[in-house]
Short mmCIF file of C-alpha atoms and ligand atoms in Angstrom, two decimals:
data_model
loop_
_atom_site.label_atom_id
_atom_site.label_comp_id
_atom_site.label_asym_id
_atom_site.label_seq_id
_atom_site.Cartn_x
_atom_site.Cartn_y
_atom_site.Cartn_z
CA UNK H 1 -7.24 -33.63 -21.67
CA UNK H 2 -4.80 -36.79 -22.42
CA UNK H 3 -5.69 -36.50 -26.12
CA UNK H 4 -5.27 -33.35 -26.12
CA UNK H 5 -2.81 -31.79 -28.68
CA UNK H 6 -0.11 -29.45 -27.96
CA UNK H 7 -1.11 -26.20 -29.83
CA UNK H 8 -2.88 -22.71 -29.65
CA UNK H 9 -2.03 -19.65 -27.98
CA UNK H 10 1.11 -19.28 -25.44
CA UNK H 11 3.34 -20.98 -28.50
CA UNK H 12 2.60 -24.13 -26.84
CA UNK H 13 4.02 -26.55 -29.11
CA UNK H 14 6.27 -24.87 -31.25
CA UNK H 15 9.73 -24.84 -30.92
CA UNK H 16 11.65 -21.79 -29.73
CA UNK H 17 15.25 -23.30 -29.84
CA UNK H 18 17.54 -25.68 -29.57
CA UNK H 19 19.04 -27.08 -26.17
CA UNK H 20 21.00 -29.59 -25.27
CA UNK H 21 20.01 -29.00 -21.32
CA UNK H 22 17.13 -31.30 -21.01
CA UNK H 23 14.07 -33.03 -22.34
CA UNK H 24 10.45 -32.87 -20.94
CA UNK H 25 8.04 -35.94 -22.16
CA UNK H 26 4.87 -35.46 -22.54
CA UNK H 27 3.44 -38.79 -21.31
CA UNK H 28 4.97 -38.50 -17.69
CA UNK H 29 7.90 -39.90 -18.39
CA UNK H 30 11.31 -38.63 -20.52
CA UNK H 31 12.68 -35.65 -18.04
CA UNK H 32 16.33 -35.58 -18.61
CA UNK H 33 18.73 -33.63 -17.63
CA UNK H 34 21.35 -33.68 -20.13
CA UNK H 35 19.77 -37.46 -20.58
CA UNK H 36 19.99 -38.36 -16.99
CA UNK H 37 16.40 -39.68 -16.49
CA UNK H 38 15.14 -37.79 -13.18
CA UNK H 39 14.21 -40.44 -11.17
CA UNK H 40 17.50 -41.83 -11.11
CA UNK H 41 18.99 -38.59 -10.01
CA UNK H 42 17.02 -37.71 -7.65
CA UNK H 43 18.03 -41.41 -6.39
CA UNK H 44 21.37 -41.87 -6.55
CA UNK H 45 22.89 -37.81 -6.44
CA UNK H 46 22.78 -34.60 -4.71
CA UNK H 47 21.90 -31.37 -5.91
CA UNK H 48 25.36 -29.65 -6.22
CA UNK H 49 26.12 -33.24 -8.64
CA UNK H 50 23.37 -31.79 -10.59
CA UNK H 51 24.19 -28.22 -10.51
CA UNK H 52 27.70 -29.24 -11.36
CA UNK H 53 25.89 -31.63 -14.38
CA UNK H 54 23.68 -28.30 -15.66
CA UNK H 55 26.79 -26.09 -14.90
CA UNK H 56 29.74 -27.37 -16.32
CA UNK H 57 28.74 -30.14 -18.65
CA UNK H 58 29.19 -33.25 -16.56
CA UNK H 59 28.22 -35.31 -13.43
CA UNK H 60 31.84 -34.50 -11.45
CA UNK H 61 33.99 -36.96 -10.07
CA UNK H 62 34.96 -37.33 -6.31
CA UNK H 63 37.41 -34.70 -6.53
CA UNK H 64 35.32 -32.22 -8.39
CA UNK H 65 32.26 -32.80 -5.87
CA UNK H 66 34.51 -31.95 -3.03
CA UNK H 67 35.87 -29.07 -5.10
CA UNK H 68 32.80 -28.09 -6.06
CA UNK H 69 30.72 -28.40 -2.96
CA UNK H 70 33.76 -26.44 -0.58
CA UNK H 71 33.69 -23.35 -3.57
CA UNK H 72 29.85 -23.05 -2.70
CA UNK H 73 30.57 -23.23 0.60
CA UNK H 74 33.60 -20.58 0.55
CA UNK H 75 30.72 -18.06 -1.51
CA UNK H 76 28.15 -17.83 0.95
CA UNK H 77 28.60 -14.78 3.06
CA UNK H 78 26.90 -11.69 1.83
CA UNK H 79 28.34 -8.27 1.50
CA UNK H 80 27.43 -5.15 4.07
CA UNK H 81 25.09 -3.15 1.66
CA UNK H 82 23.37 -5.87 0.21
CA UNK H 83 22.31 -6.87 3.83
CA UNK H 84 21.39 -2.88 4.87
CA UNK H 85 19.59 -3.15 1.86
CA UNK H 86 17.79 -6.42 3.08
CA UNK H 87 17.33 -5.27 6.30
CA UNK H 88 15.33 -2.01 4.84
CA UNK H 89 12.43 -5.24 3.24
CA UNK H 90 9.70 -4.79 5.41
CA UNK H 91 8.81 -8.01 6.69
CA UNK H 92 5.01 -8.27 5.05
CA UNK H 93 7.39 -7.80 1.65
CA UNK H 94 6.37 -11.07 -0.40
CA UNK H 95 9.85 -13.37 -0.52
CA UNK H 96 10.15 -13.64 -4.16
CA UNK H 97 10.50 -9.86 -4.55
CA UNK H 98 12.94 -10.14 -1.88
CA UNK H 99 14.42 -12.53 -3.71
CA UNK H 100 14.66 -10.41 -7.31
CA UNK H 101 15.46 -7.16 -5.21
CA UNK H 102 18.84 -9.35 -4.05
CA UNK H 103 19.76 -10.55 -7.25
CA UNK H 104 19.71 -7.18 -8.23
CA UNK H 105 21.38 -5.55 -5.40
CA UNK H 106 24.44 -8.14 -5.90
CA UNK H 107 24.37 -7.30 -9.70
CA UNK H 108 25.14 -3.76 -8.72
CA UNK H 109 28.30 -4.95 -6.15
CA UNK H 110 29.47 -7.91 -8.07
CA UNK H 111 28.08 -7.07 -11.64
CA UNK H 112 29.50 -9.25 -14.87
CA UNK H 113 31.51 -6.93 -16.98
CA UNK H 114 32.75 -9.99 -19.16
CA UNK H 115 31.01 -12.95 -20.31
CA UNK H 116 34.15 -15.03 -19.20
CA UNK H 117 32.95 -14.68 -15.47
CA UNK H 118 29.60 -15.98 -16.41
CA UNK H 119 30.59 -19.95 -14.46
CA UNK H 120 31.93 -18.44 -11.64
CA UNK H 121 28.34 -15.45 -10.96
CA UNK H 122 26.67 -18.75 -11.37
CA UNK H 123 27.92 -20.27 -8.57
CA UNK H 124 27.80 -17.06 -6.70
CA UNK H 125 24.06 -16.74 -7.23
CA UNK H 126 23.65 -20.69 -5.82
CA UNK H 127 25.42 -19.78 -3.06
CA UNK H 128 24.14 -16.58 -2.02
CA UNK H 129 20.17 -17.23 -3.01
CA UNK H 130 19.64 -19.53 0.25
CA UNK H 131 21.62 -16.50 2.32
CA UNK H 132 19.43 -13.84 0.41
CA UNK H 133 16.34 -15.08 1.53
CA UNK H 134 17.17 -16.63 4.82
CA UNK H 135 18.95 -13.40 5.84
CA UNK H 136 16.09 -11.33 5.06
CA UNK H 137 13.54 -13.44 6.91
CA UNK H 138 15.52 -14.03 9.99
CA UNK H 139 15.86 -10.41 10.10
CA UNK H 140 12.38 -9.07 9.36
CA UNK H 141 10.56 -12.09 11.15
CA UNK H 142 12.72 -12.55 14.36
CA UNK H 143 15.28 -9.51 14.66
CA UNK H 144 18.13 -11.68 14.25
CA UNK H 145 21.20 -10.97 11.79
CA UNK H 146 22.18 -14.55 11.15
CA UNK H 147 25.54 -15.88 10.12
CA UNK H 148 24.91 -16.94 6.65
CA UNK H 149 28.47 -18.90 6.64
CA UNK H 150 27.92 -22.88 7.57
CA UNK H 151 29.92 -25.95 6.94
CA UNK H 152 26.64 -27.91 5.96
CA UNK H 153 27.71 -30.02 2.60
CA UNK H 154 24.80 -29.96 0.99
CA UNK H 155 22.40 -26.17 -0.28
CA UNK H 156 19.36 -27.95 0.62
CA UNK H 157 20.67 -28.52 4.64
CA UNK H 158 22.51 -25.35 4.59
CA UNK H 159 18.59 -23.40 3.93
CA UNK H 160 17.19 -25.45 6.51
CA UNK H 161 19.89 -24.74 9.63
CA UNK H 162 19.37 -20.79 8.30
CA UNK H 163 15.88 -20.70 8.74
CA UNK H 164 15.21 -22.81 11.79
CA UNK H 165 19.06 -22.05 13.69
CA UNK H 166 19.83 -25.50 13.82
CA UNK H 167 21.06 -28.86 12.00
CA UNK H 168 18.19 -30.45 9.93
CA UNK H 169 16.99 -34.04 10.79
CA UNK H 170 18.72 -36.47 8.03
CA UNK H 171 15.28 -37.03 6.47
CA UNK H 172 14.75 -33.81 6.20
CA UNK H 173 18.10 -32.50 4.42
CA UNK H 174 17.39 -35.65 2.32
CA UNK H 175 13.85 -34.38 1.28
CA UNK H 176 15.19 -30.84 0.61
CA UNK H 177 17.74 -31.70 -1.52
CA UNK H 178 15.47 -34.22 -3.84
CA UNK H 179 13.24 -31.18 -3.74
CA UNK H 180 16.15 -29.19 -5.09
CA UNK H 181 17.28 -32.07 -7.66
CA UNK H 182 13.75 -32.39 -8.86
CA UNK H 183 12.67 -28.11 -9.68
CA UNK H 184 16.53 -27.72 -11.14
CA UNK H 185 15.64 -27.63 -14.89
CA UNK H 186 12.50 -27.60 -16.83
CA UNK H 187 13.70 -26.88 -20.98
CA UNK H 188 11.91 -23.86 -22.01
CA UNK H 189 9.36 -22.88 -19.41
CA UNK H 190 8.52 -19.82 -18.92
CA UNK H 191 11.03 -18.49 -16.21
CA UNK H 192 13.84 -19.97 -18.72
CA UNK H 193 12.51 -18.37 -21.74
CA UNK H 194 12.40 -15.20 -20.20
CA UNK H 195 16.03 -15.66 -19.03
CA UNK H 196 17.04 -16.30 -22.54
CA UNK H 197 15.34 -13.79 -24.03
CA UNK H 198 17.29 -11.67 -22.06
CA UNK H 199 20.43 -13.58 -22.78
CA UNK H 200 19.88 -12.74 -26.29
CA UNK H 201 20.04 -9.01 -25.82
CA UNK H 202 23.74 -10.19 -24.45
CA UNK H 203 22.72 -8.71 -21.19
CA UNK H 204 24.37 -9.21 -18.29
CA UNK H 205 23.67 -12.29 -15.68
CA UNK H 206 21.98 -11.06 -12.58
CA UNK H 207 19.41 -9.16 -15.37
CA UNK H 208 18.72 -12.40 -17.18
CA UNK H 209 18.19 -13.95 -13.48
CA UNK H 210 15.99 -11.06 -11.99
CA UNK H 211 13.38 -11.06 -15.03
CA UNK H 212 13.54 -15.21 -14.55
CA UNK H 213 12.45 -14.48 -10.98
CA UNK H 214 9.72 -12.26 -12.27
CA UNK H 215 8.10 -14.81 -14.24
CA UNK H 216 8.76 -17.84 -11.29
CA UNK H 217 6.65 -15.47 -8.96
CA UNK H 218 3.25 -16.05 -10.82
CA UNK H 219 0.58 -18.86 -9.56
CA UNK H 220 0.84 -20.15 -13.13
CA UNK H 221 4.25 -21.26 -12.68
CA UNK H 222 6.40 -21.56 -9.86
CA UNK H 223 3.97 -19.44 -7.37
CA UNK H 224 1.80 -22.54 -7.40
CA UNK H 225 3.47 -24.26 -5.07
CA UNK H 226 2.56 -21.56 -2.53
CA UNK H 227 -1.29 -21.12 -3.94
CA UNK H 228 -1.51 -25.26 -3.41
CA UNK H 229 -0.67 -24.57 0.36
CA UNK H 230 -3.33 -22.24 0.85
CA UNK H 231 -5.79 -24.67 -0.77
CA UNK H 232 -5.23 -27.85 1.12
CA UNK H 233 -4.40 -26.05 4.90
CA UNK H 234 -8.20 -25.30 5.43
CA UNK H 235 -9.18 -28.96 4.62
CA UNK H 236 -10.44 -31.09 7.42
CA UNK H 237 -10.38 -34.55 5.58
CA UNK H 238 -10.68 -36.02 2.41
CA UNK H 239 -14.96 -35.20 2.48
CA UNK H 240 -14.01 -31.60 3.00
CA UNK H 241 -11.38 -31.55 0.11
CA UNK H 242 -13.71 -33.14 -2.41
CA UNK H 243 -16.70 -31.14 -1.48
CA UNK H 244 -14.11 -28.00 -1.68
CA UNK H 245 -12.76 -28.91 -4.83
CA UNK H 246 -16.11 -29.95 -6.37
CA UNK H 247 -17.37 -26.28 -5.38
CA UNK H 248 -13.81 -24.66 -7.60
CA UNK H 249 -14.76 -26.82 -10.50
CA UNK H 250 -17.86 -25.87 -10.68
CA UNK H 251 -16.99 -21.90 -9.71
CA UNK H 252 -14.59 -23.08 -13.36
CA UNK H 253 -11.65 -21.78 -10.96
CA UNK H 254 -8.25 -23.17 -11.67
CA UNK H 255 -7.15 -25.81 -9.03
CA UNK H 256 -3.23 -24.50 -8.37
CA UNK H 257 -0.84 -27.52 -8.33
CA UNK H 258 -2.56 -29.32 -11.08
CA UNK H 259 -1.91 -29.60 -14.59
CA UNK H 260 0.85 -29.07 -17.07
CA UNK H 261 1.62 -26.80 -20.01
CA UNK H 262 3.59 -30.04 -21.73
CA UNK H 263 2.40 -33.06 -19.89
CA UNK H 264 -0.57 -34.69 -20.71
CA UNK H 265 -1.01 -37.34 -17.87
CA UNK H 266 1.62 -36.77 -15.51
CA UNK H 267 4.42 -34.96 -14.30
CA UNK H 268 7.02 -37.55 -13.65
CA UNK H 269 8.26 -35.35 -10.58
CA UNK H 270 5.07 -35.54 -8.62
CA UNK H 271 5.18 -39.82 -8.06
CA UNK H 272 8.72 -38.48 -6.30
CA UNK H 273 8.27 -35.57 -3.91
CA UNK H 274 4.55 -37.58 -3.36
CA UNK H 275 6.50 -40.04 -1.77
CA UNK H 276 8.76 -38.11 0.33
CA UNK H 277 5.71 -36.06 1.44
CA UNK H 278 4.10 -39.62 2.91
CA UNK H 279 7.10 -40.47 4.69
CA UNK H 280 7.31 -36.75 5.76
CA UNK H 281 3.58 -36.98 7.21
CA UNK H 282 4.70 -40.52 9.13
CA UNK H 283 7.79 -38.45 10.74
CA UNK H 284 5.20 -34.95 11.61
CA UNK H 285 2.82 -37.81 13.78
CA UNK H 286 -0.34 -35.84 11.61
CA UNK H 287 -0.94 -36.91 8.15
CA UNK H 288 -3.96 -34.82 7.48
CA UNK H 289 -2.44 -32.71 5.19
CA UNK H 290 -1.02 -35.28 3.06
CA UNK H 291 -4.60 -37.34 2.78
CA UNK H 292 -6.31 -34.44 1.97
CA UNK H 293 -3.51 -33.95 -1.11
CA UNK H 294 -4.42 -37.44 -1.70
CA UNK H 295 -7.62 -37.11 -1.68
CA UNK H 296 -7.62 -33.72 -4.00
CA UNK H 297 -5.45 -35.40 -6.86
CA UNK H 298 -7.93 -38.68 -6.89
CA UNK H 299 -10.54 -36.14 -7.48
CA UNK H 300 -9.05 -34.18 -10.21
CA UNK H 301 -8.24 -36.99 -12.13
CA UNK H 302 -11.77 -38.68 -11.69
CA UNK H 303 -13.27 -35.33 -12.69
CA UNK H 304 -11.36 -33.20 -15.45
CA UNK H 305 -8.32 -35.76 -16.15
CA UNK H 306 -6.09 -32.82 -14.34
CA UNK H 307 -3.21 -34.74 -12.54
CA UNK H 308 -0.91 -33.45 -9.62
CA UNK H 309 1.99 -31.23 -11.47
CA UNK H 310 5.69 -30.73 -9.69
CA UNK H 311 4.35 -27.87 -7.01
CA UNK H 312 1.15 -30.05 -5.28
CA UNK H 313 2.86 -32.44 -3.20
CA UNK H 314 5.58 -29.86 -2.35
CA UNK H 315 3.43 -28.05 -0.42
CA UNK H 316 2.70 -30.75 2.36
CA UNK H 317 6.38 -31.81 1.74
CA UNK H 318 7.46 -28.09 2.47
CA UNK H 319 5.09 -27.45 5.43
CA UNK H 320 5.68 -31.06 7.29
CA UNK H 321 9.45 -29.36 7.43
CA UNK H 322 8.53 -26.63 8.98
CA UNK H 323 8.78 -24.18 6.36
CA UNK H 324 6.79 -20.88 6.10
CA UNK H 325 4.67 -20.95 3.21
CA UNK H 326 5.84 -17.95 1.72
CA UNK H 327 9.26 -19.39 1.51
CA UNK H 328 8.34 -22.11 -0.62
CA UNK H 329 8.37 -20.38 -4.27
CA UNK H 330 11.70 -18.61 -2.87
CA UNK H 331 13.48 -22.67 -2.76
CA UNK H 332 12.05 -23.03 -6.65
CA UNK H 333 14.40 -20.10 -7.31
CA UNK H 334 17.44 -21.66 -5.29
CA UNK H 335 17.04 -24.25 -7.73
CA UNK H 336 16.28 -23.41 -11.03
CA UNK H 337 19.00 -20.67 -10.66
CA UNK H 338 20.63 -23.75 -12.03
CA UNK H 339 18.82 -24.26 -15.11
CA UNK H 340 18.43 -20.64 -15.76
CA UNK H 341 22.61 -20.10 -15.94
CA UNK H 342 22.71 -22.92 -18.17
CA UNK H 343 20.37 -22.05 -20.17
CA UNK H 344 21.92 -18.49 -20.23
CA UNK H 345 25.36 -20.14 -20.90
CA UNK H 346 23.64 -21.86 -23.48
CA UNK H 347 21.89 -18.95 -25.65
CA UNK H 348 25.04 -17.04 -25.38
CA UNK H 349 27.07 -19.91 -26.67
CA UNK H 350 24.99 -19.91 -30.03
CA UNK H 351 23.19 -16.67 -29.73
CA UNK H 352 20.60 -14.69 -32.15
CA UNK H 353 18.63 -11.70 -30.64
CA UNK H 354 15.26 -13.79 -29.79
CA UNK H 355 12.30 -11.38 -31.48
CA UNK H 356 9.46 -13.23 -32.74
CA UNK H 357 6.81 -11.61 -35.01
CA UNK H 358 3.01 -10.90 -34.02
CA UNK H 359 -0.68 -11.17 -36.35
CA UNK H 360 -1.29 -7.28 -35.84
CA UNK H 361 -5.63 -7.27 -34.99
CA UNK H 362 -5.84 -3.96 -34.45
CA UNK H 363 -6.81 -0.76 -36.40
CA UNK H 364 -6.63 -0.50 -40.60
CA UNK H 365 -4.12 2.36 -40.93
CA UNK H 366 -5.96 5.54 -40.57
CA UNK H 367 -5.20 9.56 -39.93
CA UNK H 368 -4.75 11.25 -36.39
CA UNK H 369 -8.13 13.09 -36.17
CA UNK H 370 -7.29 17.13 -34.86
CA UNK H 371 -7.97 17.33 -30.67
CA UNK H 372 -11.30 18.81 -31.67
CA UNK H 373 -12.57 15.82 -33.54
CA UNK H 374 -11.46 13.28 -30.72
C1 ACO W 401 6.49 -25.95 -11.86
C2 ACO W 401 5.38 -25.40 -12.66
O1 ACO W 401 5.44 -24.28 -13.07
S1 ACO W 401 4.14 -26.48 -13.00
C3 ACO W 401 2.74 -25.43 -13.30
C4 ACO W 401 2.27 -24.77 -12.04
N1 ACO W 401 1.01 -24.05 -12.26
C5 ACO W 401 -0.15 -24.45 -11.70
O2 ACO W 401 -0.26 -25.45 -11.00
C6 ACO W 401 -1.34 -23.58 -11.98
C7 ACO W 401 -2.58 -24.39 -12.32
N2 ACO W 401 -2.46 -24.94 -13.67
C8 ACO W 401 -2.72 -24.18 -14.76
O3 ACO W 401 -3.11 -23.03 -14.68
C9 ACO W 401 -2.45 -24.79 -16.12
O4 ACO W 401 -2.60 -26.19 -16.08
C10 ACO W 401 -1.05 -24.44 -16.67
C11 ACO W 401 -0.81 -22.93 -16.62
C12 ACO W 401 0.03 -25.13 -15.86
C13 ACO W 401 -0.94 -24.93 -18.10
O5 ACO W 401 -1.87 -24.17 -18.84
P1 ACO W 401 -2.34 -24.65 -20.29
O6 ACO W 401 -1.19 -25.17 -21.06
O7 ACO W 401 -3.12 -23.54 -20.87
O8 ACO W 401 -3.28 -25.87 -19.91
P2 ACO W 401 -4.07 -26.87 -20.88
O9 ACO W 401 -4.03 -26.39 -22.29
O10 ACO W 401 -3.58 -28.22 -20.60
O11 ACO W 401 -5.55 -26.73 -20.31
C14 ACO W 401 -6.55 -27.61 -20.74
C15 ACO W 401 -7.83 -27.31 -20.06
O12 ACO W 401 -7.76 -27.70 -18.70
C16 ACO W 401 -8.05 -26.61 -17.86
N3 ACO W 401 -7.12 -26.63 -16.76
C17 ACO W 401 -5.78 -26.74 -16.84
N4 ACO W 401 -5.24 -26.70 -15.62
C18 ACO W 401 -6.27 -26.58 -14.76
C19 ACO W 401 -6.33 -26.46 -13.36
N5 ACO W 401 -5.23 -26.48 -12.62
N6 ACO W 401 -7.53 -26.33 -12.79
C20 ACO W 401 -8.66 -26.31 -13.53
N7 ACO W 401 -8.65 -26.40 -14.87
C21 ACO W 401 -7.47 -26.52 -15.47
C22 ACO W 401 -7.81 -25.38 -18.70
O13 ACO W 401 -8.55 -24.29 -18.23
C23 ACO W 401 -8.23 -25.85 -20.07
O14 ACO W 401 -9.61 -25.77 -20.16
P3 ACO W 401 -10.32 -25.14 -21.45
O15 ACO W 401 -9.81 -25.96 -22.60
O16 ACO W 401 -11.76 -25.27 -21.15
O17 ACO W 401 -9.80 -23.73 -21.49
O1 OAA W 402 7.69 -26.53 -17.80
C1 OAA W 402 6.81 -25.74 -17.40
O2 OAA W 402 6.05 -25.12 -18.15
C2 OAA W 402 6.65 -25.50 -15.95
C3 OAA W 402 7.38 -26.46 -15.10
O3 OAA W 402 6.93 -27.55 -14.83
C4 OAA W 402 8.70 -26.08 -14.60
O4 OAA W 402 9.20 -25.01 -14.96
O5 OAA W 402 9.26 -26.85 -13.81
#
């Protein structure tokens, strides 16, 4: 696996583009955004810092934080028809097509008719994505039509005090928004490719966004963090993960949360929300689920050289915060919505319709045989 050269099907290794958004290592280190090294962001700045850094070029200054950070706030109240048409999402409706069915919905009330609003439906579509999919849930899960409008700073504390109705521990709005700093940008995976292969058409914004949320949803990608949860909840202790992990390997199933379509030994994010998921077990006063992670990613490396990707250790992290599992691929989106509009910004900036070529392996040319010779 470590040796293991980039290459083969999926167009993994060849370049599809220029960007000057971020860079992804391959060792387990050298994730930048636009050269900030990760682990010092998700250190020593907040999300909106970053969204601002991804958005509009640069970390901001005090001013432009505060500027920045009130504009969210001022943009996240939802219009009347977008929440009838949340309120008709039946509550066993899975989140992320909530999530794509609300991007839509606000694409139709507050579409982009010029590319010259493109900054300011970016900022829209951070502010309104926690309201989308708190909204819906609140509503479908508990009857209640929550107030989407709160004074909380910070996206990752305003998500929390809509889903659970009240102010977030400090630990917790800290882990939140690391989580947010940390799934913000990825270069071209596949969610971003397929928003700027829609960018290329020169389509509008909430379309580029919707078909990113698309690809997000699957288990391959940003649905693993989800399909990680439902591994580890059923383990007992770290005997019962190993022998349940041993038994996957051997079934030659794929083990969601581990491995990397780019990395090769690590993914530098997982050493960070690992960390916050140990002090998160400490704080929940039952660390079961976090040894049994533990135990699963000692396994997979002593076995198939697989290491813990971005998603594994957000699903104790997620869960010891009380979050529903089914929410937890709906936060990627919250995030990346961030990486996505820059990227978007960034194809249209230089654009050229994006249509690769194929190696046809079908049929040599041949007649259509009459309806009696079929
Ligand atoms: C935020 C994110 O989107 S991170 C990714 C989230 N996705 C997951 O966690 C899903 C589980 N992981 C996977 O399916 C894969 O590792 C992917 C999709 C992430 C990358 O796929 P690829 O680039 O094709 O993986 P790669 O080429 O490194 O695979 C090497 C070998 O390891 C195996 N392998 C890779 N990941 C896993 C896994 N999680 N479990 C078991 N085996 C695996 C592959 O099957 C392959 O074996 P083979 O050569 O016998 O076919
Ligand atoms: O880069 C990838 O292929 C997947 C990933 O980790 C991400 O999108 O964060």
């Amino acid at each position: 696996m470590v040796d293991k050269k980039l290459s083969g099907a999926g167009l993994r290794g060849q370049s599809a583009g220029e960007t000057a958004l971020c860079t992804v290592g391959q060792s387990g280190t050298g994730l930048t955004y636009r050269g900030y090294d990760i682990a010092e962001l998700a250190d020593k700045v907040s999300f909106e810092e970053v969204a601002h850094l991804l958005l509009k070029g640069h970390l901001p200054n005090s001013d432009e934080l505060t500027a920045y950070r009130q504009k969210l706030k001022n943009l996240r109240g939802l219009p009347q028809p977008l929440k009838t048409v949340l309120e008709q999402i039946p509550a066993d409706a899975h989140p992320m097509d909530v999530m794509r069915t609300g991007c839509s919905m606000l694409g139709n009330l507050e579409g982009e008719h010029s590319f010259e609003q493109q900054g300011d439906i970016a900022d829209r579509l951070l502010a309104a994505f926690p309201s989308i999919i708190c909204y819906w849930y609140r509503y479908s899960h508990d009857g209640v039509r929550i107030v989407t409008d709160t004074d909380d700073d910070q996206i990752g504390a305003h998500f929390l005090r809509l889903l659970h109705g009240k102010a977030p521990s400090e630990l917790h709005a800290k882990v939140m928004d690391v989580s947010l700093i940390l799934y913000a940008e990825h270069e071209f995976n596949a969610s971003t490719f397929t928003a700027r292969v829609c960018a290329s058409t020169l389509s509008d914004m909430h379309s580029c966004v919707t078909g990113a949320i698309g690809s997000l949803r699957g288990p391959l990608h940003g649905g693993a963090n989800e399909a990680a949860m439902d591994l580890i909840q059923d383990m007992q202790d770290e005997a019962h993960a190993i022998g349940t992990l041993k038994e996957k390997l051997a079934n030659k199933e794929k083990i969601m949360g581990f491995g990397h379509a780019i990395y090769r030994e690590s993914d530098p994010r997982n050493a960070i929300i690992k960390g916050w998921s140990a002090k998160l077990a400490e704080e929940f006063g039952d660390d079961r689920l976090y040894r049994v992670s533990v135990a699963c990613e000692q396994l997979m490396w002593d076995e198939k050289k697989l290491f813990c990707n971005a998603d594994f250790f957000h699903a104790s992290a997620y869960h010891f915060m009380g979050i529903p599992t089914k929410l937890f691929t709906p936060i990627f989106v919250c995030s990346r919505l961030t990486g996505w509009a820059a990227h978007i910004m960034e194809q249209r900036a230089n654009n050229r319709i994006i249509r690769p070529s194929a190696d046809y392996t079908g049929e040599a040319p041949r007649s259509v045989p009459e309806m009696s010779a079929r």
